[in-house]
PDB file of C-alpha atoms in Angstrom:
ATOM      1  CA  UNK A   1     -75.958  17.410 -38.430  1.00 85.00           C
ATOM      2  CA  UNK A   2     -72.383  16.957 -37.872  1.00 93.00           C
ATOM      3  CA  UNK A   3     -69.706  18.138 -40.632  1.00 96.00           C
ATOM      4  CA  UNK A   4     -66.102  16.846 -40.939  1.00 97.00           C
ATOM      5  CA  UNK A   5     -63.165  18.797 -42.182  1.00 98.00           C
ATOM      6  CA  UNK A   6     -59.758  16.234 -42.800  1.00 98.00           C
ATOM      7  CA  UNK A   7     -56.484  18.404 -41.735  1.00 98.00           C
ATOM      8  CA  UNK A   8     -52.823  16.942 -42.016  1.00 98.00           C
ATOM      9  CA  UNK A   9     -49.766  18.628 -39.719  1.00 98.00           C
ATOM     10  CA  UNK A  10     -46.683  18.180 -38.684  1.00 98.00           C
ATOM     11  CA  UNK A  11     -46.453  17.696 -34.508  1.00 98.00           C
ATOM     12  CA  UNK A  12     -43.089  19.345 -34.110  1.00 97.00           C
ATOM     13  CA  UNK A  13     -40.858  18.811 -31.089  1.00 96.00           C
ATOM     14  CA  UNK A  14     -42.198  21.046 -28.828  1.00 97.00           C
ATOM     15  CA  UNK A  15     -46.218  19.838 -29.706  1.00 97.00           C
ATOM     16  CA  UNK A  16     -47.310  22.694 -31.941  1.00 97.00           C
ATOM     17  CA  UNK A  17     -49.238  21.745 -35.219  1.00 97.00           C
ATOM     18  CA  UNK A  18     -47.079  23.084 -38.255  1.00 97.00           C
ATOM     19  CA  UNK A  19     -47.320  23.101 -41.778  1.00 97.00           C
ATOM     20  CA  UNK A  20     -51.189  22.596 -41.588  1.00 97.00           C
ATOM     21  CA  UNK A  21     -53.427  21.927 -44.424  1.00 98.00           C
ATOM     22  CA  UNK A  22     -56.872  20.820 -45.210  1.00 98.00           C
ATOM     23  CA  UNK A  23     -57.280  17.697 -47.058  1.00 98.00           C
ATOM     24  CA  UNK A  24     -61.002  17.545 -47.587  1.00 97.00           C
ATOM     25  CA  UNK A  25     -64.607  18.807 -46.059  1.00 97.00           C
ATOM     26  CA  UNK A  26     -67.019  21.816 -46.844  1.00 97.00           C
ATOM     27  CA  UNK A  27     -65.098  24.498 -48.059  1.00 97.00           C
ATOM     28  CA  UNK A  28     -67.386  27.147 -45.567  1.00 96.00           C
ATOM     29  CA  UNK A  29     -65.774  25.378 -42.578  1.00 97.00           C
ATOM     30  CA  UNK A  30     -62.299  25.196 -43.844  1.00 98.00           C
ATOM     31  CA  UNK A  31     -60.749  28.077 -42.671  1.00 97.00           C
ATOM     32  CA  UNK A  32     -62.068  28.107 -39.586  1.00 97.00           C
ATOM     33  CA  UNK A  33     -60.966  24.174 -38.777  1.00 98.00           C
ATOM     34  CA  UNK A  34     -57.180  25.031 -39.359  1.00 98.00           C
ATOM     35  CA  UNK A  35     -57.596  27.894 -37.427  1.00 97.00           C
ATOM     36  CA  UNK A  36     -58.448  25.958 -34.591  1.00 96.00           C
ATOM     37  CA  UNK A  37     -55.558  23.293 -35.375  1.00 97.00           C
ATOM     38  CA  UNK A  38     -52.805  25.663 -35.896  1.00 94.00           C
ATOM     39  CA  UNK A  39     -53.522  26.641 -32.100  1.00 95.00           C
ATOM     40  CA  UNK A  40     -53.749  23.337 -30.959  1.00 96.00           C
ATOM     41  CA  UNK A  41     -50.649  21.683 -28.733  1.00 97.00           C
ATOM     42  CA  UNK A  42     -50.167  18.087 -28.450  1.00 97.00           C
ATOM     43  CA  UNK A  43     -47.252  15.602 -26.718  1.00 96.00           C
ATOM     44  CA  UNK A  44     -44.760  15.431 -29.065  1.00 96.00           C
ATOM     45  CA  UNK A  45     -43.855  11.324 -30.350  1.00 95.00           C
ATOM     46  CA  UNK A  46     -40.886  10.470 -28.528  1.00 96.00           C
ATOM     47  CA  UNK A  47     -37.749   8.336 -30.154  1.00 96.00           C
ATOM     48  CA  UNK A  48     -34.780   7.071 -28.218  1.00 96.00           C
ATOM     49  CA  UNK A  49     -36.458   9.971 -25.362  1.00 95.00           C
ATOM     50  CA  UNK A  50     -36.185  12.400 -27.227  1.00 97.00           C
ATOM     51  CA  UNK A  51     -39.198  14.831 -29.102  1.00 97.00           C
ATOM     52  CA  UNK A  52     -39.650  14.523 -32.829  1.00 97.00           C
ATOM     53  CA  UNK A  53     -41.542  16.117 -35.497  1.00 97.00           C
ATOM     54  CA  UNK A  54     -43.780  13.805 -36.540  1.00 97.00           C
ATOM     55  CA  UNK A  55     -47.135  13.983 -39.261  1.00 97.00           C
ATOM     56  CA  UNK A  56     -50.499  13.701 -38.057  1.00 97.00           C
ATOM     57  CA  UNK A  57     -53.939  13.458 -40.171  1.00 98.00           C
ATOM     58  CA  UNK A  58     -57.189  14.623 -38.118  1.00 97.00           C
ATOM     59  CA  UNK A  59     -60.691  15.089 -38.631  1.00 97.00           C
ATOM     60  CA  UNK A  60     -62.410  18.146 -37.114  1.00 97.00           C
ATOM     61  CA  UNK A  61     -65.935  18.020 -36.314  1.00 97.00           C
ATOM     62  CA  UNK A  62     -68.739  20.947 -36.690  1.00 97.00           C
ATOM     63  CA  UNK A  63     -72.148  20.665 -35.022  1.00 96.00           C
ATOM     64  CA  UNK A  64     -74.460  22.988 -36.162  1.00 87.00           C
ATOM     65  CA  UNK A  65     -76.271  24.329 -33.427  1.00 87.00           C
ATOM     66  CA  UNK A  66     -80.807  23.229 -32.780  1.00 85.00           C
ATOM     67  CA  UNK A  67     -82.618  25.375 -34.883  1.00 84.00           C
TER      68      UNK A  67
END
């Protein structure tokens, strides 16, 4: 089946996920979904064309593999 782990950030200017923290899911996958996050880059929100920091709130998905 397919497990879900919540994570909040902060997107900073230059796209990297900051500040990271779980905010739910099975506490065996935890660790290893803001792992993954904290390496993550993204596009950056833009106001008045500039980058900003802004706060994001993602779900990451495990599969577990066929027996």
């Amino acid at each position: 089946g397919v497990e879900w782990v919540a994570v909040q950030a902060i997107i900073d200017h230059q796209g990297e996920f900051q500040q990271v923290r779980a905010l739910g899911g099975p506490p065996a996958l935890v660790k290893a979904a803001l792992d993954a996050v904290a390496g993550w880059k993204a596009t950056p929100r833009r106001a008045n064309g500039q980058p900003v920091a802004s706060p994001v709130v993602l779900s990451v998905s495990f599969t577990a593999p066929p027996p």
